[in-house]
Amino acid sequence: MLVDQLNTAFNPRCIAIAGAMGHPFAMGYRYVSHLLNYGYQGRVYPITRNSAEVLGIKTYSSLKEIPESVDYVICCLPASQALDLIEQAYYKGVKVVHFFTGRFSETGQEDAARVEMEVLQRARELGIRLIGPNCMGIHYPKSGISFAYDMPGEPGRVSMFLQSGGAATQFSHYAALRGVRFSKVISYGNALDLNESDFLDYFSQDPETEVIAAYMEGIRDGTRFFRSLREATLRKPVIILKAGRSSAGARSAASHTAALSGSFGTWNTAMRQTGAIQAQSLDDMIDLVVSFDCLPPILGTRVGVLGGGGGNSVLAADEWEEAGFEVAPLPQEIEGEVRKLLPELWWGWLRNPIDMSIFPEEAFVTNLGGTIFRMMAQSSNFDLLVTNIMVGGPMSGEELVALVGNEVEDVLDIARKENTPVAVVLDTGALGTENFDDVRWKCLAQAKTKLLAARIPVYASGPQAANSIMRLIKYYRRREDILSTSTDAPLAGSR
Amino acid sequence: MLVDQLNTAFNPRCIAIAGAMGHPFAMGYRYVSHLLNYGYQGRVYPITRNSAEVLGIKTYSSLKEIPESVDYVICCLPASQALDLIEQAYYKGVKVVHFFTGRFSETGQEDAARVEMEVLQRARELGIRLIGPNCMGIHYPKSGISFAYDMPGEPGRVSMFLQSGGAATQFSHYAALRGVRFSKVISYGNALDLNESDFLDYFSQDPETEVIAAYMEGIRDGTRFFRSLREATLRKPVIILKAGRSSAGARSAASHTAALSGSFGTWNTAMRQTGAIQAQSLDDMIDLVVSFDCLPPILGTRVGVLGGGGGNSVLAADEWEEAGFEVAPLPQEIEGEVRKLLPELWWGWLRNPIDMSIFPEEAFVTNLGGTIFRMMAQSSNFDLLVTNIMVGGPMSGEELVALVGNEVEDVLDIARKENTPVAVVLDTGALGTENFDDVRWKCLAQAKTKLLAARIPVYASGPQAANSIMRLIKYYRRREDILSTSTDAPLAGSR
């Protein structure tokens, strides 16, 4: 039932936009424009009394007048007209109404909260499901439905439900730069009817979803949510960012989505029992989503690092060990092979992380780093390999282009041919437009694009990579433990 | 004495490069090239037997043959020739020799360590000071001396000493994107003669240095260093990143700079007593340097935030409160002024952080956010103001350009006219070259450039801003406490 209703919302034969407008600053304009721009193939019915067309599409003066039954309604009307819309929706056979409309309970006003409850009650009586109110609704590239400009149009494997529309767009734009593509994104605001548990259950069984992420300010039904979460995490990774943790945050959450944030201590305890992965910030959530989207299940913690210089090797050793990894010793046979090429390297000097600054400059020309990295990938001593691609060092921009070109080709080739998972640490930098023509920064930007195209995860720093991949390992270890002691049939892996 | 010697190294009348080479992959080529490219005004003497000129400059076959006395030598010779160079340096009146030359004690070989000790002993006997060995040496834009390509050529207020050359270039390139400019940078490797305490003492009294940063793997003389550090932090902020904290990191440090990392617990305890600011990573060190370089001394923790949307306001409230700030209540008179403009806003709905998503769309056109931010800056209720500049939200790229343009102009104007310090959270994103023409990302990149030009600190995320500015506040509070109870004359502020 829930599945059918949400499937209809994601794949409607036609969509009505109540409160459509001709002015580009109005959401009633933007929703129509997004359907056109993202290539929605069904019929679009803007509803307004103010103009005969919006963006060239004929309008209707009310929902009732649309000459066919309507699957899905996006409502941008004022809150005072919400109840009437529900009545009309019933006569048009509407399955789901998304209320962009806000100024309900989040205002803190009793009158507004009462109207909200009336809308819910009437929708329940009439069998209409609600998304929102006070939210952006659905982004589903496969159907050509979206709530914002310039979101990635290609479908992906990640689905998300977020209580905030701003967080939804902010996350999506920055995650897209990291190579993340979305199956379905739902911004759900006040969670009046359909709530976090509904979306979680839906994504948990959705064949188009491999990784689930969520941004939550409160919970409507804690008992159900944590039960759903325990089940979902055995199927797919679920990454959750909880906002409204602090007292100031809880006050903001109340006036944003009328959410009751609850005690963060209680939340943490409940979360730990579910196997969900907690994100610390929007950036942290992006790192986690990138990790689960690009990496296979990893169960071991032995990491091999191509360091990118002396100091960076020391820092990398600290960062990976502090995150819980074993910076595994370099196998003797690899050190032996390197000494055949460079007999002047004393035994014991070369270590993991590989400090390429102890090699003579010619080693960059002969690509000794790539040779070593390939041997490490072929060794059984490492569960994960990491390359640090640096912008600094003694090289000129042109030399860097050659070096990074080699490094990227090696990573791509090794990832294609060998089984050891590979991650890359590469910071493209806080660029100003004046840096766009700089050969050095351009080189890193191009390297990032190439790596992402091959679905190699790229992180801006060692700690970000190490901390998110460690949580990936813990997730898969826990799941393996539970599934191996369970009598149920094994569930599909996330990849 | 130390001051004179280092002053000579930073301002030499002439420089000899021992082991100069014509091949662009050799450091003996690069050092000559940097002197030309960064505009060094003194005389340059490449020393080599292999060619009559390097980069068009006449060479000499040995140091002795140079027709004048020499202040400063950069040595790229093999370790086996180091001792002979010291002897020749004495006859030419050399004050300081920088040994880029490596393969000394960091190799773990007894023979190599013995040669290193002989070099030190002979240099001490002859009164020559050493930088290194196994390091990149000096970057001092004012004199036109540098160790890497594409470093910022304009002098700044920040000086650094780093045990790693790679970390020095890596840090400098990324910090430059954040608007940091350097007075002096020293990469000092094995710290055989001149060590961390010497550089700290020098920077502590250097009139061209306002902020000190350091990357250290070990300490040569702990007692002296912590005493110097206690004194230095009363004059200037000293930010230190310790590497070799973990067991893997300590092993890497030993083979990188022969450093004995020591116990990190002991280090932490000693550090806390000095008033130095500990960085957790290179990125964290950049955030701290940006904070101290751009912000005045701040003693209060009441922060006002222009949120940039609902979810981002909730997250900002969490992040600033979790970092130790008080997300101060919005003064009633400001709420009252806003309600005059928007009578439909109920009392108590508008809060700090300001959630602009509760305003009607027209508020973006009338720039209500800017009006509120200005009132907050003029109020006495805030010790710090923060604007979140977002890429997402419902706006098209063109609308974003107009909005961000307003936001930047407001911040610049408020920072110019009002006394409350202002920081900006703005993530320019992990761009690929395919994003360089995107109006949305270009707009953020341009905004960052404009803000940095006015020395407004820009951070990629709320937690990075909050955590680094909180440490700035703690630093200035501690210093104020100590100086106010001391009978000594007050020391100069860092700004």
Short mmCIF file of N, CA, C and O in Angstrom, two decimals, chain A residues 25 30 103 106-107 109 149-150 164 169-170 174 215 217 243-249 255-256 283 310-311 314 318 321-322 344 346 349 351 358 361 365 390-394 396 399 427-428 430-431 434 436 440 445 448-449 461, chain B residues 25 30 103 106-107 109 149-150 164 169-170 174 215 217 243-249 255-256 283 310-311 314 318 321-322 344 346 349 351 358 361 365 390-394 396 399 427-428 430-432 434 436 440 445 448-449 461:
data_model
loop_
_atom_site.label_atom_id
_atom_site.label_comp_id
_atom_site.label_asym_id
_atom_site.label_seq_id
_atom_site.Cartn_x
_atom_site.Cartn_y
_atom_site.Cartn_z
N PHE A 25 10.57 34.09 -9.43
CA PHE A 25 10.98 33.95 -8.03
C PHE A 25 10.02 33.06 -7.24
O PHE A 25 10.27 32.76 -6.08
N ARG A 30 8.80 27.68 -10.44
CA ARG A 30 9.97 26.81 -10.51
C ARG A 30 9.60 25.35 -10.68
O ARG A 30 10.25 24.63 -11.44
N ARG A 103 4.12 27.68 6.88
CA ARG A 103 3.40 28.50 7.86
C ARG A 103 2.30 27.70 8.55
O ARG A 103 1.19 28.18 8.73
N GLU A 106 5.07 24.96 12.35
CA GLU A 106 6.43 25.45 12.58
C GLU A 106 6.46 26.91 13.03
O GLU A 106 7.49 27.40 13.52
N THR A 107 5.34 27.64 12.82
CA THR A 107 5.31 29.05 13.24
C THR A 107 5.18 29.18 14.74
O THR A 107 5.38 30.25 15.29
N GLN A 109 2.32 28.93 16.19
CA GLN A 109 0.99 29.51 16.41
C GLN A 109 -0.06 28.41 16.52
O GLN A 109 -0.13 27.52 15.67
N TYR A 149 17.10 23.81 -9.34
CA TYR A 149 17.87 23.97 -10.58
C TYR A 149 19.20 23.23 -10.46
O TYR A 149 19.76 23.09 -9.38
N ASP A 150 19.72 22.81 -11.60
CA ASP A 150 21.11 22.36 -11.71
C ASP A 150 21.45 21.14 -10.86
O ASP A 150 22.62 20.93 -10.50
N SER A 164 14.91 18.96 5.71
CA SER A 164 15.14 20.32 5.24
C SER A 164 15.36 20.36 3.74
O SER A 164 16.18 19.60 3.20
N THR A 169 19.17 20.49 -1.05
CA THR A 169 19.82 21.04 -2.23
C THR A 169 21.31 21.25 -1.97
O THR A 169 22.15 20.93 -2.82
N GLN A 170 21.63 21.74 -0.78
CA GLN A 170 23.04 21.96 -0.44
C GLN A 170 23.82 20.65 -0.52
O GLN A 170 24.86 20.57 -1.18
N TYR A 174 26.86 19.68 -3.52
CA TYR A 174 28.24 19.37 -3.16
C TYR A 174 28.56 17.88 -3.37
O TYR A 174 29.66 17.53 -3.79
N TYR A 215 18.63 13.23 6.65
CA TYR A 215 18.84 14.38 7.53
C TYR A 215 17.57 14.55 8.34
O TYR A 215 16.49 14.74 7.77
N GLU A 217 15.50 16.20 11.89
CA GLU A 217 15.47 17.13 13.03
C GLU A 217 14.71 16.52 14.20
O GLU A 217 15.02 16.81 15.35
N ALA A 243 20.09 16.65 13.30
CA ALA A 243 20.24 18.07 13.64
C ALA A 243 19.31 18.41 14.78
O ALA A 243 18.36 17.67 15.06
N GLY A 244 19.59 19.52 15.45
CA GLY A 244 18.83 19.85 16.64
C GLY A 244 19.40 19.11 17.84
O GLY A 244 18.68 18.69 18.73
N ARG A 245 20.70 18.95 17.86
CA ARG A 245 21.37 18.21 18.95
C ARG A 245 21.57 19.11 20.16
O ARG A 245 21.51 18.66 21.30
N SER A 246 21.87 20.37 19.91
CA SER A 246 22.16 21.31 20.99
C SER A 246 20.88 22.03 21.39
O SER A 246 19.85 21.90 20.73
N SER A 247 20.94 22.83 22.47
CA SER A 247 19.71 23.53 22.87
C SER A 247 19.37 24.60 21.83
O SER A 247 18.20 24.75 21.46
N ALA A 248 20.36 25.31 21.31
CA ALA A 248 20.07 26.31 20.27
C ALA A 248 19.55 25.61 19.01
O ALA A 248 18.64 26.09 18.34
N GLY A 249 20.13 24.45 18.69
CA GLY A 249 19.69 23.69 17.52
C GLY A 249 18.27 23.20 17.69
O GLY A 249 17.47 23.22 16.74
N SER A 255 11.29 25.89 15.20
CA SER A 255 10.72 26.92 14.33
C SER A 255 10.96 26.63 12.85
O SER A 255 10.45 27.34 12.00
N HIS A 256 11.73 25.60 12.55
CA HIS A 256 11.94 25.25 11.15
C HIS A 256 10.93 24.21 10.68
O HIS A 256 10.23 24.41 9.71
N ASP A 283 29.13 17.69 5.51
CA ASP A 283 30.35 17.26 4.82
C ASP A 283 30.68 15.81 5.15
O ASP A 283 31.10 15.04 4.28
N GLY A 310 57.51 13.19 2.48
CA GLY A 310 57.89 12.75 3.82
C GLY A 310 56.90 13.15 4.89
O GLY A 310 56.32 12.31 5.57
N GLY A 311 56.69 14.45 5.05
CA GLY A 311 55.77 14.92 6.09
C GLY A 311 54.37 14.36 5.88
O GLY A 311 53.70 13.94 6.83
N VAL A 314 54.19 10.87 7.20
CA VAL A 314 54.08 10.80 8.66
C VAL A 314 52.65 11.15 9.08
O VAL A 314 52.03 10.45 9.89
N ASP A 318 49.82 8.73 10.97
CA ASP A 318 49.06 9.14 12.16
C ASP A 318 47.55 9.05 11.91
O ASP A 318 46.80 8.49 12.71
N GLU A 321 46.19 5.43 11.39
CA GLU A 321 46.23 4.64 12.63
C GLU A 321 45.26 5.22 13.66
O GLU A 321 44.55 4.46 14.33
N GLU A 322 45.19 6.53 13.76
CA GLU A 322 44.25 7.13 14.72
C GLU A 322 42.80 6.79 14.40
O GLU A 322 41.95 6.73 15.28
N GLU A 344 70.84 1.67 -3.83
CA GLU A 344 71.34 2.55 -2.76
C GLU A 344 70.35 2.73 -1.61
O GLU A 344 70.69 3.37 -0.61
N TRP A 346 68.90 1.66 1.64
CA TRP A 346 69.22 0.69 2.68
C TRP A 346 67.97 -0.09 3.10
O TRP A 346 66.86 0.45 3.06
N TRP A 349 64.68 1.34 5.29
CA TRP A 349 64.40 2.78 5.16
C TRP A 349 63.03 2.99 4.50
O TRP A 349 62.26 3.85 4.91
N ARG A 351 59.31 2.34 3.87
CA ARG A 351 58.23 1.87 4.74
C ARG A 351 56.89 2.16 4.10
O ARG A 351 56.78 2.90 3.14
N ILE A 358 62.29 10.04 -0.66
CA ILE A 358 63.63 9.46 -0.46
C ILE A 358 64.19 8.88 -1.76
O ILE A 358 65.33 8.45 -1.80
N GLU A 361 65.32 11.92 -8.07
CA GLU A 361 64.34 12.57 -8.95
C GLU A 361 63.97 11.69 -10.14
O GLU A 361 62.83 11.73 -10.62
N VAL A 365 60.40 10.01 -13.15
CA VAL A 365 60.36 9.76 -14.60
C VAL A 365 60.06 8.28 -14.87
O VAL A 365 59.26 7.94 -15.74
N MET A 390 49.29 15.06 -4.45
CA MET A 390 49.61 16.33 -3.83
C MET A 390 49.71 17.44 -4.88
O MET A 390 50.00 17.18 -6.04
N VAL A 391 49.54 18.68 -4.42
CA VAL A 391 49.72 19.82 -5.32
C VAL A 391 51.09 20.45 -5.14
O VAL A 391 51.57 21.19 -5.99
N GLY A 392 51.73 20.14 -4.02
CA GLY A 392 52.94 20.86 -3.66
C GLY A 392 54.19 20.15 -4.14
O GLY A 392 54.29 19.72 -5.27
N GLY A 393 55.15 20.05 -3.24
CA GLY A 393 56.40 19.40 -3.59
C GLY A 393 57.25 20.33 -4.42
O GLY A 393 56.90 21.48 -4.67
N PRO A 394 58.39 19.84 -4.85
CA PRO A 394 59.34 20.70 -5.54
C PRO A 394 59.03 20.90 -7.02
O PRO A 394 59.70 21.66 -7.70
N SER A 396 57.49 21.81 -10.77
CA SER A 396 56.82 22.87 -11.49
C SER A 396 55.44 22.36 -11.89
O SER A 396 55.16 21.15 -11.85
N GLU A 399 55.70 19.68 -14.54
CA GLU A 399 56.15 18.38 -14.00
C GLU A 399 55.00 17.73 -13.23
O GLU A 399 54.81 16.51 -13.31
N ASP A 427 42.93 17.00 -2.74
CA ASP A 427 42.18 18.22 -2.40
C ASP A 427 42.26 19.17 -3.59
O ASP A 427 43.35 19.65 -3.92
N THR A 428 41.11 19.42 -4.22
CA THR A 428 41.12 20.30 -5.39
C THR A 428 41.27 21.77 -4.99
O THR A 428 41.50 22.61 -5.86
N ALA A 430 40.35 25.41 -2.41
CA ALA A 430 39.30 26.44 -2.37
C ALA A 430 39.60 27.46 -3.46
O ALA A 430 40.16 28.53 -3.22
N LEU A 431 39.19 27.13 -4.69
CA LEU A 431 39.61 27.94 -5.83
C LEU A 431 38.83 29.24 -5.97
O LEU A 431 37.62 29.28 -5.75
N GLU A 434 40.36 33.20 -10.34
CA GLU A 434 41.72 33.54 -10.79
C GLU A 434 42.63 32.30 -10.82
O GLU A 434 43.70 32.34 -11.41
N PHE A 436 41.48 29.32 -11.96
CA PHE A 436 40.94 28.36 -12.92
C PHE A 436 41.92 28.09 -14.07
O PHE A 436 41.89 27.02 -14.68
N ARG A 440 48.47 24.06 -12.26
CA ARG A 440 48.54 23.20 -11.08
C ARG A 440 47.14 22.80 -10.59
O ARG A 440 46.85 21.62 -10.37
N ALA A 445 42.00 19.28 -10.72
CA ALA A 445 40.57 19.23 -11.05
C ALA A 445 40.31 18.16 -12.10
O ALA A 445 39.34 17.39 -12.01
N LYS A 448 40.67 14.63 -10.57
CA LYS A 448 39.47 14.28 -9.81
C LYS A 448 38.37 13.79 -10.74
O LYS A 448 37.74 12.76 -10.51
N THR A 449 38.14 14.53 -11.81
CA THR A 449 37.08 14.15 -12.76
C THR A 449 37.31 12.75 -13.32
O THR A 449 36.40 11.93 -13.39
N SER A 461 40.88 15.03 2.31
CA SER A 461 41.95 14.91 3.31
C SER A 461 42.03 13.50 3.84
O SER A 461 41.05 12.73 3.76
N PHE B 25 64.81 18.72 -13.50
CA PHE B 25 64.31 17.86 -12.42
C PHE B 25 65.19 17.91 -11.18
O PHE B 25 64.84 17.32 -10.15
N ARG B 30 66.47 23.98 -9.69
CA ARG B 30 65.28 24.68 -9.21
C ARG B 30 65.62 25.86 -8.30
O ARG B 30 65.02 26.93 -8.39
N ARG B 103 69.96 11.90 3.10
CA ARG B 103 70.63 10.62 3.27
C ARG B 103 71.67 10.68 4.39
O ARG B 103 72.79 10.17 4.25
N GLU B 106 68.58 10.11 8.84
CA GLU B 106 67.21 9.64 8.60
C GLU B 106 67.18 8.28 7.90
O GLU B 106 66.14 7.62 7.88
N THR B 107 68.33 7.87 7.32
CA THR B 107 68.36 6.56 6.66
C THR B 107 68.39 5.42 7.67
O THR B 107 68.19 4.27 7.31
N GLN B 109 71.15 4.51 9.05
CA GLN B 109 72.47 3.90 8.91
C GLN B 109 73.49 4.59 9.81
O GLN B 109 73.58 5.82 9.83
N TYR B 149 58.02 26.25 -6.76
CA TYR B 149 57.34 27.02 -7.81
C TYR B 149 55.98 27.51 -7.31
O TYR B 149 55.34 26.86 -6.47
N ASP B 150 55.52 28.61 -7.87
CA ASP B 150 54.13 29.06 -7.73
C ASP B 150 53.71 29.36 -6.30
O ASP B 150 52.52 29.28 -5.98
N SER B 164 59.08 19.32 7.57
CA SER B 164 58.92 18.66 6.28
C SER B 164 58.80 19.68 5.15
O SER B 164 58.02 20.62 5.24
N THR B 169 55.33 23.00 1.37
CA THR B 169 54.76 23.43 0.08
C THR B 169 53.26 23.15 0.04
O THR B 169 52.48 23.99 -0.42
N GLN B 170 52.88 21.97 0.52
CA GLN B 170 51.46 21.60 0.52
C GLN B 170 50.65 22.65 1.31
O GLN B 170 49.66 23.17 0.83
N TYR B 174 47.82 25.50 -0.37
CA TYR B 174 46.40 25.52 0.03
C TYR B 174 46.06 26.74 0.87
O TYR B 174 44.98 27.31 0.76
N TYR B 215 55.16 22.89 11.95
CA TYR B 215 54.91 21.46 11.78
C TYR B 215 56.14 20.75 12.33
O TYR B 215 57.25 20.98 11.86
N GLU B 217 58.02 17.05 13.89
CA GLU B 217 57.98 15.59 14.07
C GLU B 217 58.66 15.19 15.38
O GLU B 217 58.29 14.22 16.00
N ALA B 243 53.35 15.88 14.28
CA ALA B 243 53.21 14.63 13.53
C ALA B 243 54.07 13.57 14.19
O ALA B 243 54.98 13.88 14.96
N GLY B 244 53.78 12.29 13.88
CA GLY B 244 54.46 11.21 14.57
C GLY B 244 53.80 10.94 15.90
O GLY B 244 54.46 10.61 16.88
N ARG B 245 52.48 11.10 15.95
CA ARG B 245 51.72 10.89 17.18
C ARG B 245 51.46 9.40 17.43
O ARG B 245 51.44 8.94 18.55
N SER B 246 51.22 8.67 16.35
CA SER B 246 50.89 7.25 16.45
C SER B 246 52.16 6.42 16.34
O SER B 246 53.23 6.95 16.04
N SER B 247 52.06 5.12 16.56
CA SER B 247 53.28 4.29 16.44
C SER B 247 53.72 4.22 14.98
O SER B 247 54.90 4.31 14.68
N ALA B 248 52.77 4.10 14.06
CA ALA B 248 53.15 4.10 12.63
C ALA B 248 53.73 5.46 12.25
O ALA B 248 54.70 5.54 11.49
N GLY B 249 53.15 6.52 12.78
CA GLY B 249 53.64 7.85 12.49
C GLY B 249 55.04 8.07 13.03
O GLY B 249 55.89 8.70 12.39
N SER B 255 62.24 7.66 9.84
CA SER B 255 62.89 7.48 8.54
C SER B 255 62.73 8.72 7.66
O SER B 255 63.32 8.80 6.60
N HIS B 256 61.97 9.69 8.11
CA HIS B 256 61.83 10.93 7.34
C HIS B 256 62.85 11.96 7.79
O HIS B 256 63.61 12.48 6.98
N ASP B 283 44.89 20.76 7.36
CA ASP B 283 43.70 21.58 7.08
C ASP B 283 43.30 22.41 8.30
O ASP B 283 42.94 23.58 8.17
N GLY B 310 16.66 26.86 6.40
CA GLY B 310 16.16 26.25 7.63
C GLY B 310 17.09 25.20 8.19
O GLY B 310 17.58 25.32 9.32
N GLY B 311 17.34 24.14 7.41
CA GLY B 311 18.20 23.06 7.90
C GLY B 311 19.58 23.59 8.24
O GLY B 311 20.18 23.22 9.26
N VAL B 314 19.59 25.19 11.61
CA VAL B 314 19.59 24.22 12.71
C VAL B 314 21.00 23.65 12.87
O VAL B 314 21.55 23.58 13.99
N ASP B 318 23.64 24.02 16.10
CA ASP B 318 24.33 22.88 16.72
C ASP B 318 25.84 23.08 16.70
O ASP B 318 26.54 22.91 17.70
N GLU B 321 27.15 26.00 18.93
CA GLU B 321 26.99 25.72 20.35
C GLU B 321 27.91 24.57 20.77
O GLU B 321 28.55 24.62 21.83
N GLU B 322 28.02 23.55 19.93
CA GLU B 322 28.90 22.42 20.27
C GLU B 322 30.37 22.85 20.36
O GLU B 322 31.15 22.25 21.10
N GLU B 344 3.45 39.88 8.91
CA GLU B 344 2.89 38.53 9.04
C GLU B 344 3.82 37.58 9.80
O GLU B 344 3.44 36.43 10.06
N TRP B 346 5.04 36.07 12.98
CA TRP B 346 4.62 36.05 14.37
C TRP B 346 5.81 36.29 15.30
O TRP B 346 6.94 35.89 14.99
N TRP B 349 8.98 33.66 16.11
CA TRP B 349 9.31 32.70 15.04
C TRP B 349 10.73 32.96 14.52
O TRP B 349 11.49 32.04 14.28
N ARG B 351 14.47 33.75 14.77
CA ARG B 351 15.47 33.47 15.79
C ARG B 351 16.87 33.67 15.23
O ARG B 351 17.05 33.80 14.03
N ILE B 358 11.99 31.42 5.97
CA ILE B 358 10.63 31.74 6.44
C ILE B 358 10.14 33.08 5.87
O ILE B 358 9.00 33.45 6.05
N GLU B 361 9.54 35.28 -0.86
CA GLU B 361 10.60 35.40 -1.88
C GLU B 361 11.04 36.85 -2.10
O GLU B 361 12.20 37.10 -2.41
N VAL B 365 14.72 40.06 -2.86
CA VAL B 365 14.85 41.23 -3.72
C VAL B 365 15.12 42.48 -2.88
O VAL B 365 15.96 43.30 -3.22
N MET B 390 25.38 30.08 0.67
CA MET B 390 25.04 28.74 0.20
C MET B 390 25.05 28.67 -1.32
O MET B 390 24.85 29.67 -2.00
N VAL B 391 25.21 27.46 -1.85
CA VAL B 391 25.13 27.27 -3.30
C VAL B 391 23.77 26.73 -3.69
O VAL B 391 23.37 26.77 -4.83
N GLY B 392 23.05 26.18 -2.69
CA GLY B 392 21.84 25.44 -3.01
C GLY B 392 20.61 26.30 -2.95
O GLY B 392 20.59 27.42 -3.47
N GLY B 393 19.58 25.79 -2.32
CA GLY B 393 18.33 26.51 -2.21
C GLY B 393 17.57 26.45 -3.51
O GLY B 393 17.99 25.81 -4.47
N PRO B 394 16.44 27.13 -3.54
CA PRO B 394 15.56 27.02 -4.70
C PRO B 394 15.98 27.90 -5.88
O PRO B 394 15.37 27.84 -6.92
N SER B 396 17.79 29.79 -9.09
CA SER B 396 18.55 29.50 -10.30
C SER B 396 19.94 30.11 -10.16
O SER B 396 20.18 30.93 -9.27
N GLU B 399 19.78 33.89 -10.23
CA GLU B 399 19.27 34.46 -8.98
C GLU B 399 20.33 34.38 -7.88
O GLU B 399 20.49 35.29 -7.07
N ASP B 427 31.66 27.32 0.98
CA ASP B 427 32.43 26.20 0.44
C ASP B 427 32.44 26.33 -1.08
O ASP B 427 31.40 26.25 -1.73
N THR B 428 33.63 26.55 -1.64
CA THR B 428 33.72 26.72 -3.09
C THR B 428 33.59 25.39 -3.82
O THR B 428 33.43 25.38 -5.04
N ALA B 430 34.44 20.96 -4.44
CA ALA B 430 35.51 20.15 -5.05
C ALA B 430 35.30 20.18 -6.56
O ALA B 430 34.74 19.26 -7.16
N LEU B 431 35.80 21.26 -7.18
CA LEU B 431 35.48 21.48 -8.59
C LEU B 431 36.29 20.61 -9.53
O LEU B 431 37.48 20.40 -9.34
N GLY B 432 35.64 20.11 -10.58
CA GLY B 432 36.33 19.61 -11.76
C GLY B 432 36.37 20.74 -12.79
O GLY B 432 35.64 21.73 -12.66
N GLU B 434 35.16 20.82 -15.54
CA GLU B 434 33.84 20.93 -16.18
C GLU B 434 32.91 21.86 -15.41
O GLU B 434 31.88 22.29 -15.94
N PHE B 436 34.06 24.77 -14.09
CA PHE B 436 34.63 26.12 -14.09
C PHE B 436 33.72 27.13 -14.79
O PHE B 436 33.76 28.31 -14.50
N ARG B 440 26.95 28.94 -11.11
CA ARG B 440 26.77 28.75 -9.68
C ARG B 440 28.12 28.68 -8.96
O ARG B 440 28.37 29.38 -7.98
N ALA B 445 33.17 31.17 -6.27
CA ALA B 445 34.63 31.40 -6.38
C ALA B 445 34.93 32.89 -6.39
O ALA B 445 35.87 33.35 -5.73
N LYS B 448 34.37 34.38 -2.87
CA LYS B 448 35.50 34.08 -1.99
C LYS B 448 36.65 35.06 -2.25
O LYS B 448 37.23 35.62 -1.32
N THR B 449 36.97 35.26 -3.52
CA THR B 449 38.08 36.16 -3.87
C THR B 449 37.83 37.57 -3.32
O THR B 449 38.74 38.19 -2.74
N SER B 461 33.32 25.21 6.11
CA SER B 461 32.18 24.63 6.84
C SER B 461 32.02 25.29 8.20
O SER B 461 32.98 25.88 8.73
#
